[in-house]
Every structure is written in structure tokens, then in C-alpha cells.
Backbone as JSON, one array per atom type, in Angstrom:
{
  "sequence": "XXXXXXXXXXXXXXXXXXXXXXXXXXXXXXXXXXXXXXXXXXXXXXXXXXXXXXXXXXXXXXXXXXXXXXXXXXXXXXXXXXXXXXXXXXXXXXXXXXXXXXXXXXXXXXXXXXXXXXXXXXXXXXXXXXXXXXXXXXXXXXXXXXXXXXXXXXXXXXXXXXXXXXXXXXXXXXXXXXXXXXXXXXXXXXXXXXXXXXXXXXXXXXXXXXXXXXXXXXXXXXXXXXXXXXXXXXXXXXXXXXXXXXXXXXXXXXXXXXXXXXXXXXXXXXXXXXXX",
  "N": [[35.79, -60.83, 14.2], [37.19, -57.66, 13.75], [37.06, -54.7, 15.4], [37.29, -51.28, 14.92], [37.2, -48.25, 16.51], [36.5, -45.2, 15.36], [37.45, -41.79, 15.84], [37.26, -39.48, 14.43], [36.42, -37.92, 11.27], [38.55, -38.01, 9.5], [39.98, -40.2, 10.45], [38.27, -42.24, 9.72], [38.28, -42.15, 6.88], [40.96, -42.75, 6.45], [41.04, -45.33, 7.47], [39.33, -46.63, 5.63], [40.82, -46.3, 3.34], [42.92, -48.0, 3.88], [41.75, -50.56, 4.25], [39.51, -50.78, 2.55], [37.58, -52.65, 0.34], [37.58, -54.83, 2.01], [36.39, -54.22, 4.31], [33.84, -52.77, 6.48], [31.52, -50.13, 7.27], [30.26, -49.23, 10.39], [27.42, -47.76, 11.47], [24.73, -47.0, 13.02], [24.37, -49.65, 13.59], [22.23, -51.41, 13.76], [21.4, -53.13, 11.71], [23.76, -54.4, 10.94], [24.67, -55.95, 13.12], [22.65, -57.9, 13.34], [22.94, -59.18, 10.86], [25.5, -60.27, 11.08], [25.09, -62.08, 13.16], [23.45, -63.85, 11.86], [25.12, -64.93, 10.04], [25.5, -63.62, 7.61], [27.28, -61.67, 6.93], [30.64, -61.43, 6.07], [32.9, -59.9, 6.28], [35.74, -58.88, 8.08], [36.97, -56.62, 9.12], [35.93, -53.85, 10.8], [34.73, -50.55, 10.96], [33.75, -48.55, 13.45], [31.68, -45.84, 13.54], [30.0, -44.51, 15.17], [30.47, -42.85, 17.36], [31.3, -40.39, 16.43], [30.61, -37.22, 16.72], [30.46, -35.09, 14.97], [29.17, -35.98, 12.76], [26.5, -36.03, 13.13], [23.76, -34.26, 12.7], [21.25, -31.77, 11.86], [20.76, -29.32, 9.6], [19.68, -26.16, 8.36], [19.76, -24.76, 5.15], [19.75, -22.25, 2.55], [18.09, -23.34, 0.52], [17.8, -26.01, 1.14], [17.95, -28.96, 3.29], [20.6, -29.98, 5.3], [21.91, -32.96, 6.32], [23.54, -34.94, 8.68], [25.14, -38.17, 8.41], [24.96, -39.78, 10.68], [22.72, -39.04, 11.96], [19.93, -39.89, 13.79], [16.95, -41.98, 13.42], [15.13, -41.19, 15.33], [15.95, -38.54, 15.79], [15.27, -37.43, 13.29], [12.5, -37.82, 13.27], [11.72, -36.14, 15.31], [12.47, -33.62, 14.54], [11.73, -30.26, 13.87], [12.45, -28.9, 11.58], [12.65, -30.95, 9.65], [10.02, -31.9, 9.63], [8.79, -29.62, 8.6], [10.05, -29.03, 6.09], [10.63, -31.44, 4.8], [8.51, -33.44, 4.99], [7.7, -36.21, 4.34], [9.97, -37.65, 5.03], [10.13, -37.35, 7.79], [7.77, -38.7, 8.46], [8.43, -41.27, 7.58], [10.57, -41.86, 9.27], [9.32, -41.97, 11.75], [7.93, -44.32, 11.45], [9.75, -46.34, 11.69], [10.59, -49.33, 13.16], [11.0, -50.06, 16.65], [11.08, -47.81, 19.58], [13.69, -48.14, 20.56], [15.11, -48.97, 18.28], [14.74, -46.73, 16.66], [16.16, -44.86, 18.11], [18.75, -45.71, 17.79], [19.25, -46.5, 15.12], [20.37, -45.08, 12.0], [20.22, -42.5, 9.44], [22.25, -42.58, 7.55], [23.08, -45.23, 7.83], [20.78, -46.53, 6.93], [20.81, -45.83, 4.22], [23.3, -46.89, 3.39], [22.94, -49.63, 3.89], [21.09, -50.3, 1.97], [18.69, -51.73, 1.64], [15.76, -52.92, -0.01], [13.58, -52.58, 1.57], [14.13, -50.5, 3.22], [13.09, -47.93, 5.3], [13.38, -45.11, 5.14], [14.15, -44.64, 2.57], [12.27, -44.51, 0.26], [11.14, -41.99, 0.82], [13.38, -40.27, 0.68], [13.94, -40.64, -2.0], [11.72, -39.48, -3.45], [12.02, -36.91, -2.64], [14.36, -36.21, -3.81], [17.03, -36.38, -2.84], [20.51, -35.6, -2.4], [23.59, -37.35, -2.07], [26.51, -36.88, -0.34], [29.77, -37.99, -0.74], [32.81, -39.05, 0.69], [36.28, -39.6, 0.38], [39.73, -40.59, 0.85], [40.85, -39.4, -1.29], [39.22, -37.39, -2.23], [36.03, -35.7, -2.88], [32.67, -36.44, -3.81], [29.38, -36.18, -5.32], [26.34, -37.95, -5.31], [23.19, -38.46, -6.71], [20.41, -39.75, -4.96], [18.65, -41.25, -6.43], [20.2, -42.48, -8.26], [21.69, -44.24, -6.85], [21.28, -46.93, -5.95], [21.84, -50.3, -6.85], [21.01, -52.86, -6.56], [19.76, -55.41, -4.27], [21.14, -54.53, -1.24], [23.23, -53.35, -2.55], [25.15, -50.67, -3.86], [26.29, -47.65, -5.6], [28.3, -46.64, -4.16], [31.71, -46.42, -3.46], [34.21, -48.75, -2.2], [36.05, -47.35, -0.64], [34.77, -45.08, 0.2], [33.01, -42.75, 2.25], [29.77, -42.0, 3.45], [29.05, -38.74, 4.06], [27.31, -36.61, 4.21], [23.88, -35.76, 3.72], [21.88, -34.11, 1.46], [18.86, -32.42, 1.17], [16.5, -31.11, -0.96], [14.36, -28.43, -0.07], [10.8, -28.66, 0.31], [8.69, -26.65, -1.69], [6.38, -23.86, -2.09], [3.19, -24.96, -3.06], [3.89, -27.59, -3.4], [3.2, -30.85, -2.25], [3.29, -33.76, -0.11], [3.76, -37.22, 0.9], [4.36, -40.11, 3.02], [3.79, -43.53, 3.36], [3.16, -46.71, 4.88], [2.9, -50.23, 4.87], [2.81, -52.69, 7.22], [3.33, -55.88, 8.91], [2.53, -55.59, 11.48], [1.49, -52.78, 13.47], [3.71, -51.65, 14.54], [7.27, -52.27, 14.99], [7.71, -53.75, 12.72], [9.06, -54.96, 9.64], [8.58, -53.41, 6.5], [5.87, -54.47, 4.45], [5.08, -53.33, 2.18], [5.78, -50.06, 0.94], [5.22, -46.56, 0.35], [5.91, -43.41, -1.16], [5.28, -40.02, -2.05], [5.61, -37.06, -4.02], [3.99, -34.21, -4.98], [3.0, -31.59, -7.21], [0.66, -29.08, -7.04], [-1.59, -27.05, -8.81], [-4.14, -24.87, -8.59], [-5.71, -27.02, -7.81], [-5.05, -28.99, -9.63], [-2.96, -31.63, -10.7], [0.33, -30.9, -11.49], [2.75, -32.02, -11.4], [3.83, -35.24, -10.57], [5.5, -37.35, -8.55], [6.61, -40.51, -7.54], [7.61, -43.07, -5.19], [8.47, -46.4, -4.38], [8.72, -48.93, -1.9], [10.02, -52.19, -0.91], [9.06, -53.6, -3.04], [10.47, -54.45, -5.2], [13.8, -55.4, -6.36], [15.29, -53.15, -5.67], [14.59, -49.93, -4.16], [12.03, -48.19, -5.83], [11.65, -45.51, -8.21], [9.56, -43.19, -9.84], [8.2, -40.93, -12.24], [4.95, -39.93, -12.61], [3.68, -39.14, -15.31], [1.29, -39.51, -16.59], [-0.68, -38.68, -14.91], [-0.52, -36.01, -14.79], [-1.68, -32.68, -15.32], [-4.32, -32.95, -14.83], [-7.02, -33.46, -12.5], [-8.24, -36.14, -11.02], [-11.37, -37.83, -10.46], [-11.98, -40.01, -7.65], [-12.61, -42.71, -8.37], [-11.73, -42.89, -11.04], [-9.01, -42.27, -10.67], [-8.21, -44.51, -9.18], [-8.47, -46.56, -11.1], [-6.61, -45.67, -13.01], [-4.22, -45.99, -11.65], [-3.74, -48.69, -11.63], [-1.85, -49.64, -13.37], [0.51, -49.66, -12.05], [0.96, -52.16, -10.96], [2.23, -53.57, -12.95], [4.68, -52.41, -12.98], [6.19, -53.14, -10.85], [8.11, -55.67, -9.1], [7.8, -57.65, -6.91], [8.78, -59.99, -4.29], [7.58, -63.15, -3.01], [7.2, -63.9, 0.37], [7.48, -64.84, 3.88], [6.04, -62.79, 4.92], [4.25, -61.7, 3.07], [2.5, -62.35, -0.03], [3.64, -62.07, -3.47], [1.64, -61.16, -5.2], [-0.17, -59.97, -3.43], [1.39, -57.87, -2.5], [1.61, -56.37, -4.86], [-1.02, -55.48, -5.18], [-1.21, -53.91, -2.89], [0.62, -51.91, -3.47], [-0.74, -50.31, -5.32], [-2.92, -49.59, -3.7], [-1.73, -48.15, -1.56], [-0.62, -45.91, -2.86], [-2.94, -44.81, -3.98], [-4.5, -44.17, -1.68], [-2.89, -42.24, -0.52], [-2.62, -40.24, -2.53], [-5.24, -39.43, -3.14], [-6.03, -37.96, -0.98], [-4.58, -35.64, -0.95]],
  "CA": [[35.54, -59.46, 13.75], [38.05, -56.66, 14.36], [36.33, -53.43, 15.4], [38.08, -50.09, 15.19], [36.32, -47.12, 16.81], [37.09, -43.95, 14.87], [37.09, -40.59, 16.61], [37.17, -38.33, 13.53], [36.15, -38.27, 9.87], [39.84, -38.35, 8.88], [40.33, -41.57, 10.84], [37.43, -43.15, 8.93], [38.77, -42.22, 5.49], [42.24, -43.47, 6.49], [40.69, -46.75, 7.65], [38.79, -47.14, 4.37], [41.93, -46.37, 2.38], [43.75, -49.17, 4.21], [41.06, -51.85, 4.16], [38.63, -50.74, 1.39], [36.56, -53.67, 0.13], [37.64, -55.87, 3.05], [35.87, -53.65, 5.55], [32.53, -52.13, 6.42], [31.28, -49.06, 8.21], [29.18, -49.43, 11.34], [26.84, -46.47, 11.88], [23.94, -47.35, 14.21], [24.66, -51.06, 13.86], [21.03, -52.23, 13.95], [21.36, -54.18, 10.68], [25.03, -55.12, 10.88], [24.73, -56.97, 14.18], [21.76, -59.0, 12.98], [23.51, -59.92, 9.73], [26.63, -61.08, 11.58], [24.54, -63.2, 13.94], [22.86, -64.8, 10.93], [26.16, -65.41, 9.12], [25.33, -63.01, 6.3], [28.4, -60.77, 6.67], [31.91, -62.13, 6.25], [34.02, -58.97, 6.42], [36.27, -58.94, 9.45], [37.44, -55.31, 9.57], [34.76, -52.98, 10.98], [35.02, -49.23, 11.51], [32.59, -48.01, 14.18], [31.69, -44.38, 13.44], [28.85, -44.0, 15.94], [30.87, -41.85, 18.34], [31.77, -39.14, 15.81], [29.49, -36.3, 16.86], [30.42, -34.16, 13.83], [28.38, -36.58, 11.68], [25.1, -36.1, 13.57], [23.19, -32.9, 12.72], [20.26, -31.34, 10.87], [20.98, -27.89, 9.41], [18.92, -25.52, 7.29], [20.44, -23.82, 4.27], [18.77, -21.42, 1.85], [17.12, -24.11, -0.24], [17.86, -27.45, 1.43], [18.36, -29.42, 4.61], [21.83, -30.76, 5.32], [21.75, -33.92, 7.41], [24.69, -35.82, 8.89], [24.76, -39.58, 8.26], [24.69, -40.44, 11.97], [21.45, -38.55, 12.49], [19.1, -41.08, 14.04], [15.53, -41.9, 13.04], [14.48, -40.39, 16.37], [16.27, -37.14, 15.48], [14.48, -37.02, 12.12], [11.09, -37.81, 13.65], [11.47, -35.05, 16.25], [12.97, -32.36, 14.01], [10.76, -29.33, 13.29], [12.9, -28.6, 10.21], [12.28, -32.07, 8.77], [8.56, -31.88, 9.5], [8.38, -28.47, 7.79], [10.59, -28.98, 4.74], [10.75, -32.78, 4.21], [7.6, -34.2, 5.83], [7.67, -37.67, 4.2], [11.1, -38.24, 5.74], [9.72, -37.44, 9.2], [6.77, -39.78, 8.57], [9.13, -42.55, 7.43], [11.38, -42.09, 10.47], [8.4, -42.38, 12.82], [7.45, -45.69, 11.2], [10.85, -47.3, 11.84], [10.71, -50.23, 14.3], [10.69, -49.7, 18.04], [11.84, -46.64, 20.04], [15.11, -48.49, 20.67], [15.69, -48.96, 16.93], [14.76, -45.34, 16.18], [17.21, -44.14, 18.83], [20.07, -46.21, 17.4], [19.4, -46.55, 13.67], [20.73, -43.8, 11.4], [19.87, -42.31, 8.04], [23.37, -43.08, 6.75], [23.03, -46.68, 7.85], [19.67, -46.95, 6.07], [21.25, -45.7, 2.83], [24.39, -47.83, 3.13], [22.42, -51.0, 3.88], [20.48, -50.45, 0.64], [17.6, -52.71, 1.61], [14.55, -52.4, -0.67], [12.58, -52.29, 2.61], [14.6, -49.38, 4.05], [11.92, -47.04, 5.41], [13.6, -43.71, 4.74], [14.6, -44.53, 1.18], [11.27, -43.92, -0.66], [11.01, -40.56, 1.11], [14.55, -39.59, 0.12], [13.83, -40.72, -3.46], [10.8, -38.48, -4.01], [12.54, -35.58, -2.29], [15.51, -35.94, -4.67], [18.21, -36.13, -1.99], [21.88, -35.83, -2.87], [24.46, -37.96, -1.06], [27.9, -36.49, -0.46], [30.67, -39.08, -0.4], [34.17, -38.57, 0.96], [37.35, -40.59, 0.49], [41.03, -39.95, 1.07], [41.27, -38.71, -2.51], [38.35, -36.29, -2.61], [34.6, -35.69, -2.56], [31.76, -36.42, -4.95], [27.97, -36.19, -4.96], [25.5, -38.88, -6.07], [21.77, -38.36, -6.39], [19.98, -41.04, -4.4], [17.94, -42.02, -7.46], [21.22, -43.21, -9.02], [22.59, -44.86, -5.88], [21.07, -48.34, -5.64], [21.98, -51.17, -8.02], [20.46, -54.17, -6.24], [19.6, -55.58, -2.81], [22.4, -54.38, -0.52], [24.29, -52.88, -3.46], [25.1, -49.25, -4.23], [27.43, -47.17, -6.38], [29.31, -46.13, -3.22], [32.94, -47.19, -3.59], [34.64, -49.32, -0.92], [36.84, -46.42, 0.18], [34.02, -43.84, 0.37], [32.16, -42.57, 3.43], [28.66, -41.05, 3.36], [29.3, -37.76, 5.12], [26.21, -35.65, 4.33], [22.72, -35.92, 2.83], [21.24, -32.81, 1.2], [17.48, -32.62, 0.71], [15.84, -29.86, -1.35], [13.14, -28.12, 0.68], [9.54, -28.52, -0.41], [8.36, -25.25, -1.94], [4.95, -23.59, -2.13], [2.49, -25.71, -4.11], [4.26, -28.99, -3.35], [2.7, -31.63, -1.13], [3.98, -35.05, -0.1], [3.4, -38.16, 1.97], [4.95, -41.44, 3.1], [2.92, -44.47, 4.05], [3.81, -48.02, 4.98], [2.09, -51.36, 5.33], [3.61, -53.7, 7.9], [2.54, -56.97, 9.49], [1.96, -55.0, 12.69], [1.6, -51.32, 13.39], [5.07, -51.26, 14.96], [8.26, -53.32, 15.06], [7.59, -54.62, 11.55], [9.62, -54.58, 8.35], [7.45, -53.09, 5.65], [5.41, -55.35, 3.37], [5.16, -52.4, 1.05], [5.76, -48.66, 1.37], [5.1, -45.63, -0.78], [6.07, -41.98, -0.9], [4.99, -39.22, -3.24], [5.7, -35.59, -3.98], [3.2, -33.7, -6.1], [2.78, -30.14, -7.29], [-0.73, -28.79, -7.37], [-1.94, -25.67, -9.18], [-5.6, -24.76, -8.66], [-6.3, -28.35, -7.64], [-4.66, -29.89, -10.72], [-1.59, -32.13, -10.62], [1.25, -30.5, -12.55], [3.91, -32.91, -11.27], [3.57, -36.34, -9.64], [6.64, -38.25, -8.41], [6.32, -41.52, -6.52], [8.66, -44.05, -4.9], [7.9, -47.59, -3.75], [9.68, -49.8, -1.21], [9.68, -53.6, -0.7], [8.29, -54.04, -4.19], [11.42, -54.77, -6.27], [15.14, -55.58, -5.76], [15.69, -51.87, -5.08], [13.5, -48.96, -4.05], [11.71, -47.69, -7.17], [11.24, -44.11, -8.36], [8.95, -42.96, -11.15], [7.36, -39.75, -12.4], [3.69, -40.37, -13.22], [3.25, -38.08, -16.23], [-0.08, -39.76, -17.02], [-1.61, -38.02, -13.99], [-0.26, -34.57, -14.79], [-2.59, -31.89, -16.14], [-5.72, -33.19, -14.48], [-7.34, -33.92, -11.15], [-9.19, -37.19, -11.32], [-12.22, -38.36, -9.39], [-11.34, -41.16, -7.0], [-12.8, -43.96, -9.13], [-10.84, -42.86, -12.2], [-7.64, -42.36, -10.16], [-7.97, -45.92, -8.82], [-8.26, -47.34, -12.33], [-5.35, -45.23, -13.66], [-3.06, -46.47, -10.89], [-3.59, -50.14, -11.73], [-0.66, -49.98, -14.17], [1.65, -49.83, -11.13], [1.19, -53.6, -10.75], [3.17, -54.05, -13.97], [5.96, -51.71, -12.81], [6.89, -53.67, -9.67], [8.48, -57.1, -9.19], [8.06, -58.07, -5.53], [8.93, -61.4, -3.99], [6.7, -63.73, -2.0], [7.93, -64.42, 1.52], [6.61, -65.16, 5.02], [5.23, -61.63, 5.3], [3.18, -61.45, 2.1], [2.73, -62.88, -1.38], [3.95, -61.06, -4.48], [0.39, -60.59, -5.71], [-0.71, -59.06, -2.41], [2.22, -56.66, -2.51], [1.23, -55.57, -6.03], [-2.29, -54.81, -4.87], [-0.95, -52.88, -1.88], [1.3, -50.78, -4.11], [-1.8, -49.46, -5.86], [-3.74, -49.08, -2.6], [-0.99, -47.15, -0.8], [-0.54, -44.68, -3.65], [-4.29, -44.24, -4.1], [-4.92, -43.57, -0.42], [-2.11, -41.03, -0.29], [-2.86, -39.21, -3.55], [-6.63, -38.91, -3.15], [-6.22, -37.06, 0.17], [-3.75, -34.43, -1.05]],
  "C": [[36.5, -58.52, 14.5], [37.37, -55.3, 14.25], [37.26, -52.3, 15.79], [37.11, -48.94, 15.41], [37.0, -45.82, 16.43], [36.59, -42.77, 15.69], [36.96, -39.35, 15.72], [36.88, -38.84, 12.11], [37.46, -38.69, 9.18], [40.26, -39.78, 9.23], [39.51, -42.58, 10.03], [37.97, -43.28, 7.51], [40.13, -42.93, 5.43], [42.01, -44.98, 6.62], [40.22, -47.35, 6.32], [39.88, -47.23, 3.3], [42.77, -47.62, 2.61], [43.06, -50.48, 3.92], [40.05, -51.94, 3.02], [37.57, -51.82, 1.39], [36.56, -54.77, 1.17], [36.99, -55.41, 4.34], [34.43, -53.16, 5.37], [32.44, -51.07, 7.51], [30.1, -49.42, 9.11], [28.69, -48.05, 11.79], [26.02, -46.69, 13.15], [24.16, -48.8, 14.6], [23.45, -51.96, 13.95], [20.92, -53.35, 12.93], [22.61, -55.03, 10.69], [25.09, -56.25, 11.91], [23.86, -58.18, 13.84], [22.33, -59.84, 11.85], [24.68, -60.78, 10.17], [26.11, -62.29, 12.34], [23.97, -64.27, 13.03], [23.86, -65.3, 9.88], [26.11, -64.79, 7.75], [26.44, -62.02, 5.96], [29.7, -61.47, 7.0], [33.09, -61.2, 6.49], [34.43, -58.88, 7.88], [36.66, -57.57, 9.99], [36.25, -54.34, 9.61], [35.2, -51.65, 11.58], [33.74, -48.68, 12.14], [32.67, -46.49, 14.18], [30.71, -43.72, 14.41], [29.23, -42.89, 16.91], [31.32, -40.53, 17.76], [30.62, -38.14, 15.8], [29.35, -35.34, 15.69], [29.56, -34.71, 12.69], [26.9, -36.7, 12.06], [24.53, -34.69, 13.71], [22.09, -32.77, 11.68], [20.38, -29.83, 10.77], [20.13, -27.4, 8.25], [19.82, -24.61, 6.49], [19.35, -23.06, 3.5], [17.69, -22.25, 1.16], [17.12, -25.61, 0.07], [18.08, -27.71, 2.91], [19.63, -30.23, 4.44], [21.79, -31.66, 6.55], [22.99, -34.81, 7.49], [24.26, -37.28, 8.87], [24.46, -40.3, 9.57], [23.46, -39.87, 12.66], [20.5, -39.73, 12.62], [17.66, -40.87, 13.52], [14.75, -41.07, 14.07], [14.73, -38.9, 16.11], [15.39, -36.63, 14.35], [13.0, -36.87, 12.48], [10.75, -36.62, 14.52], [11.81, -33.66, 15.69], [11.85, -31.5, 13.42], [11.15, -28.98, 11.86], [12.49, -29.7, 9.25], [10.77, -32.11, 8.57], [8.11, -30.77, 8.55], [8.8, -28.6, 6.33], [10.72, -30.34, 4.05], [9.82, -33.74, 4.96], [7.58, -35.71, 5.58], [8.85, -38.36, 4.9], [10.8, -38.36, 7.23], [8.72, -38.57, 9.39], [7.43, -41.15, 8.46], [9.92, -42.87, 8.7], [10.5, -42.54, 11.64], [8.01, -43.85, 12.68], [8.52, -46.76, 11.44], [10.75, -48.02, 13.19], [10.24, -49.72, 15.64], [11.42, -48.41, 18.42], [13.34, -46.93, 20.14], [15.8, -48.44, 19.31], [15.77, -47.53, 16.41], [15.86, -44.53, 16.87], [18.61, -44.55, 18.38], [20.3, -46.17, 15.88], [19.59, -45.17, 13.08], [20.34, -43.73, 9.94], [21.01, -42.8, 7.13], [23.4, -44.59, 6.7], [21.94, -47.21, 6.95], [20.08, -46.88, 4.6], [22.31, -46.76, 2.51], [23.94, -49.27, 3.09], [21.72, -51.32, 2.57], [19.44, -51.56, 0.58], [16.41, -52.12, 0.85], [13.44, -52.09, 0.32], [13.01, -51.14, 3.52], [13.55, -48.27, 4.11], [12.18, -45.63, 4.91], [13.86, -43.55, 3.25], [13.53, -44.03, 0.2], [11.09, -42.42, -0.44], [12.17, -39.78, 0.5], [14.5, -39.58, -1.41], [12.93, -39.62, -4.01], [11.28, -37.06, -3.71], [13.79, -35.23, -3.1], [16.79, -35.65, -3.91], [19.52, -36.4, -2.73], [22.71, -36.41, -1.72], [25.89, -37.51, -1.33], [28.79, -37.61, 0.07], [32.09, -38.55, -0.28], [35.13, -39.76, 1.02], [38.66, -39.85, 0.72], [41.5, -39.17, -0.14], [40.34, -37.58, -2.93], [36.89, -36.53, -2.27], [33.81, -35.77, -3.86], [30.33, -36.52, -4.44], [27.21, -37.13, -5.89], [24.05, -38.62, -5.7], [21.27, -39.73, -5.96], [19.24, -41.89, -5.43], [18.92, -42.82, -8.33], [22.08, -44.09, -8.12], [22.48, -46.38, -5.81], [21.09, -49.2, -6.91], [21.43, -52.57, -7.78], [20.3, -54.29, -4.74], [20.96, -55.5, -2.11], [23.53, -53.82, -1.36], [24.06, -51.43, -3.85], [26.28, -48.89, -5.11], [28.52, -46.59, -5.47], [30.53, -47.02, -3.26], [33.43, -47.68, -2.22], [35.4, -48.35, -0.03], [36.09, -45.11, 0.46], [33.11, -43.91, 1.6], [31.01, -41.62, 3.09], [28.87, -40.0, 4.45], [28.28, -36.64, 5.17], [25.12, -36.01, 3.33], [22.07, -34.56, 2.7], [19.88, -33.03, 0.56], [16.88, -31.27, 0.31], [14.57, -29.65, -0.55], [11.91, -28.2, -0.23], [9.25, -27.03, -0.56], [6.85, -25.09, -2.02], [4.31, -24.31, -3.31], [2.82, -27.18, -4.1], [3.68, -29.64, -2.08], [3.3, -33.03, -1.22], [3.42, -35.94, 0.99], [4.29, -39.38, 1.9], [3.96, -42.31, 3.84], [3.5, -45.87, 3.94], [2.8, -49.05, 5.45], [3.03, -52.38, 5.95], [2.73, -54.79, 8.46], [1.89, -56.54, 10.79], [2.17, -53.51, 12.6], [2.97, -50.83, 13.81], [5.97, -52.49, 14.93], [8.27, -54.22, 13.83], [8.35, -54.05, 10.37], [8.47, -54.39, 7.38], [7.16, -54.22, 4.67], [5.44, -54.57, 2.07], [5.14, -50.98, 1.63], [5.71, -47.78, 0.14], [5.3, -44.21, -0.3], [5.75, -41.25, -2.19], [5.25, -37.76, -2.96], [4.95, -35.08, -5.21], [3.21, -32.18, -6.05], [1.36, -29.92, -7.76], [-0.89, -27.32, -7.72], [-3.43, -25.63, -9.42], [-6.25, -26.14, -8.65], [-5.92, -29.36, -8.7], [-3.22, -30.33, -10.52], [-0.77, -31.59, -11.79], [2.54, -31.3, -12.49], [3.56, -33.98, -10.24], [4.77, -37.28, -9.66], [6.35, -39.23, -7.29], [7.54, -42.43, -6.34], [8.03, -45.18, -4.09], [8.99, -48.44, -3.13], [9.14, -51.2, -1.01], [8.9, -54.18, -1.88], [9.15, -54.39, -5.39], [12.79, -54.97, -5.61], [15.72, -54.3, -5.17], [14.46, -50.99, -4.92], [13.29, -48.32, -5.42], [11.33, -46.21, -7.12], [10.64, -43.95, -9.75], [8.17, -41.66, -11.13], [6.12, -40.18, -13.17], [3.15, -39.25, -14.1], [1.8, -38.26, -16.66], [-1.11, -39.12, -16.1], [-1.49, -36.5, -14.04], [-1.22, -33.84, -15.74], [-4.04, -32.11, -15.82], [-5.84, -33.58, -13.01], [-8.5, -34.89, -11.28], [-10.13, -37.47, -10.16], [-11.64, -39.66, -8.88], [-11.45, -42.45, -7.81], [-11.86, -44.02, -10.32], [-9.37, -42.95, -11.78], [-7.29, -43.81, -9.82], [-7.69, -46.76, -10.07], [-6.93, -46.95, -13.0], [-4.12, -45.82, -12.96], [-2.84, -47.98, -11.02], [-2.32, -50.54, -12.52], [0.57, -50.19, -13.29], [1.97, -51.31, -10.92], [2.21, -54.16, -11.75], [4.55, -53.42, -13.84], [6.8, -52.29, -11.68], [7.17, -55.16, -9.86], [8.79, -57.63, -7.79], [8.24, -59.58, -5.41], [7.77, -61.85, -3.09], [7.57, -64.24, -0.86], [6.95, -64.64, 2.67], [5.69, -63.99, 5.38], [4.07, -61.39, 4.34], [3.52, -62.08, 0.76], [3.05, -61.73, -2.33], [2.68, -60.4, -4.98], [-0.22, -59.61, -4.71], [0.08, -57.76, -2.39], [1.87, -55.76, -3.7], [-0.06, -54.8, -5.77], [-2.09, -53.68, -3.86], [-0.2, -51.69, -2.45], [0.28, -49.8, -4.66], [-2.57, -48.8, -4.71], [-3.02, -47.98, -1.82], [-0.91, -45.82, -1.55], [-1.91, -44.01, -3.75], [-4.69, -43.52, -2.82], [-4.16, -42.27, -0.14], [-2.48, -39.91, -1.24], [-4.27, -38.62, -3.45], [-6.86, -37.9, -2.02], [-5.4, -35.79, 0.08], [-4.6, -33.25, -1.52]]
}
């Protein structure tokens, strides 16, 4: 492995222009190192961006939060701005692994890794985050709901760098949550996770958006129009949510069976929605 440590954004884009598909970006490195040790990554040219301080920030704009890709899970979990305007992202960041992983892992790395178990991804999905991408030839924006095409696969081009994530602020009347089921309360990859953003008017759902992790090849997003226009008693809500089992396609592995994951998808959404 040949590791190049970039000191500026321009150095990263120049690196990607030279090596493109033969290279990868190292942000926090928590996933990359493990994959190399397990023989799952073959690319030899690595650009380490972790030292570029200009890519680590949380800023408030008029209607959104602008977050640098090297912002760590710890930064997100501790940010008053994230707690106020994007609470499910703060809840997801808190749930990530150990303190060591939260201090090293980054939001950009979570997006670039594109794991269906990535903890911040369901939160970013329901919040409708935009991802700004930069290459030597220009800039473009991709909504995160259009970003993932499969496990570890995205629409991000080989010569593009994630250089900012923009998250619309929650507005009055909107509520949200993120919740996760792991094998243990900490240090565990999620068995299933769920996030939701709803709009309530006089106690009635007028908009319900949900996202599910670890339940399909990619993180799922769906607007539940069948819940809009009413506020259901808990028993009826539980029955209505059963259709989620047919919307997911989880795998069975050492952590849980596919059938158990389907049941947990319903349970996580029910527990979150009934308490809003």
C-alpha cells in the first residue's frame, strides 16, 4: 500500500485526477484498515486526508447545517447545532462503536464506505442531506437518497471528493428520531436501525418519512403516505406497519436471522413513532 498524506483539498483532487479508480480516500480509516487486514481491499494508492483541518467543521446557515466530511462522530454527538437542528444525526453518532471509534470515524467516511449498516446514513436519509462533490474539473451536488447503488457502491466518481454535507434544518412542527438494535449496547454493528422524520399538525401526521439500515443491500428510504392524515392508536399503528416486512430484504448472518431483522424493522419504527 502506498499512502500519500495530503495537506490541502487541491492536493486531494490532484491525487484523484492522477490515480482515479486505482486509489481510495482515507478519512478516519476505521473501516479501511480493517478491510485491508481482511484482504477485502486491493487498491494500492491511498490518499490520507485526515490532517486537512479545512474539512472538519459544523456551520449554521440560514436554513441548513454545513458539515465537513472529516467531522467525527464525536463532533456530531457533542454539537449543540446538530442536537437542535438534526437530532437523529446526533443520536446516530452517539450510537457509533466505542469512544475511540467515535473520535476517529468521520461522517464522510461513513458515506463513502456505503455500508448498509452505516449508523449515520438512515439519519441523513430522512433529513434529506445533500452531498457536495469536488473534482479537478468542477463541483456537483447529489442528494443522499440517490447516492447508494449497492453494498459499498455509490454514484461518487473515482476522481471525486466528498467536501461538504448540507442538511436542511428541522422546522417547527417536524419531529424525528434514530434508533438502533445491536448485539450489545455498545461496540456493536447494528442488527437493524431506523430513523424517521414526521410533521405533526394538531396531533395528526401530515408527513412521515422513514429510513432503515442493515435491512437491505443499501440503506432504504420511504415516505409512508398510508400514515398521513391520521393519528392512529398504538394497536392500529402496529398492524399498519407490518407491511414493512415486505419492503426489506435483509440477510441472515452471525448477528441475526433475516426473519428476526424483519420483525425488528417493524418494532423499531413502532417504538419511535408511537412516542412522537
